[in-house]
């Protein structure tokens, strides 16, 4: 199993969801992913300055689907 292609994951997150994270934000997401996809979603929202409880379900789902498409591929 190969490592997750984080570059492709963050490129898709930028294109598909509109969240183009800075390197510190990317590092937070990478650090959160071992705790699960929901932790990764929270890290993305935090890096973008979005209050997680007020984020729409559709937005959270879009982020989660994007992360899920890349995490664990190998």
Short mmCIF file of C-alpha atoms in Angstrom, two decimals:
data_model
loop_
_atom_site.label_atom_id
_atom_site.label_comp_id
_atom_site.label_asym_id
_atom_site.label_seq_id
_atom_site.Cartn_x
_atom_site.Cartn_y
_atom_site.Cartn_z
CA UNK A 1 0.00 0.00 0.00
CA UNK A 2 1.46 3.33 -1.03
CA UNK A 3 1.25 6.57 0.90
CA UNK A 4 -1.62 8.92 0.32
CA UNK A 5 -0.95 11.40 -2.46
CA UNK A 6 -1.57 14.51 -0.39
CA UNK A 7 -0.69 16.87 -3.24
CA UNK A 8 -3.51 15.42 -5.38
CA UNK A 9 -5.88 15.41 -2.41
CA UNK A 10 -5.31 19.09 -1.66
CA UNK A 11 -5.54 19.97 -5.38
CA UNK A 12 -8.94 18.24 -5.55
CA UNK A 13 -10.04 19.93 -2.33
CA UNK A 14 -9.20 23.27 -3.93
CA UNK A 15 -10.87 22.51 -7.27
CA UNK A 16 -13.93 20.62 -6.06
CA UNK A 17 -14.74 22.33 -2.77
CA UNK A 18 -12.99 25.69 -3.18
CA UNK A 19 -10.78 25.29 -0.12
CA UNK A 20 -7.19 25.97 -1.20
CA UNK A 21 -5.24 25.47 2.01
CA UNK A 22 -1.93 27.06 2.92
CA UNK A 23 0.96 24.76 3.94
CA UNK A 24 0.21 25.09 7.68
CA UNK A 25 -3.42 24.16 7.05
CA UNK A 26 -2.37 21.18 4.95
CA UNK A 27 -0.06 20.03 7.75
CA UNK A 28 -2.95 20.22 10.24
CA UNK A 29 -5.16 18.12 7.98
CA UNK A 30 -2.41 15.52 7.46
CA UNK A 31 -1.88 15.34 11.23
CA UNK A 32 -5.63 14.95 11.85
CA UNK A 33 -6.32 12.23 9.26
CA UNK A 34 -4.99 9.31 11.37
CA UNK A 35 -7.78 10.18 13.83
CA UNK A 36 -10.39 9.64 11.10
CA UNK A 37 -12.13 11.43 8.26
CA UNK A 38 -14.29 13.50 10.59
CA UNK A 39 -11.15 14.86 12.27
CA UNK A 40 -9.78 15.66 8.82
CA UNK A 41 -12.98 17.53 7.93
CA UNK A 42 -12.75 19.54 11.16
CA UNK A 43 -9.10 20.38 10.39
CA UNK A 44 -10.02 21.58 6.87
CA UNK A 45 -12.79 23.79 8.23
CA UNK A 46 -10.54 25.16 10.97
CA UNK A 47 -7.77 25.93 8.46
CA UNK A 48 -10.30 27.86 6.35
CA UNK A 49 -11.63 29.73 9.36
CA UNK A 50 -15.08 28.14 9.11
CA UNK A 51 -16.97 27.46 12.34
CA UNK A 52 -17.59 23.71 12.16
CA UNK A 53 -21.00 23.68 13.89
CA UNK A 54 -22.33 26.34 11.51
CA UNK A 55 -20.98 24.65 8.35
CA UNK A 56 -23.66 23.07 6.19
CA UNK A 57 -24.02 19.32 5.99
CA UNK A 58 -23.46 19.51 2.24
CA UNK A 59 -20.14 21.31 2.74
CA UNK A 60 -18.94 18.80 5.34
CA UNK A 61 -20.02 15.92 3.07
CA UNK A 62 -18.15 17.41 0.09
CA UNK A 63 -14.96 17.77 2.14
CA UNK A 64 -15.33 14.26 3.58
CA UNK A 65 -15.95 12.72 0.15
CA UNK A 66 -12.88 14.48 -1.25
CA UNK A 67 -10.65 13.30 1.61
CA UNK A 68 -12.10 9.77 1.45
CA UNK A 69 -11.33 9.53 -2.28
CA UNK A 70 -7.62 9.89 -1.50
CA UNK A 71 -7.03 8.48 1.98
CA UNK A 72 -6.16 4.81 2.04
CA UNK A 73 -5.62 4.47 -1.70
CA UNK A 74 -2.75 2.26 -2.54
#
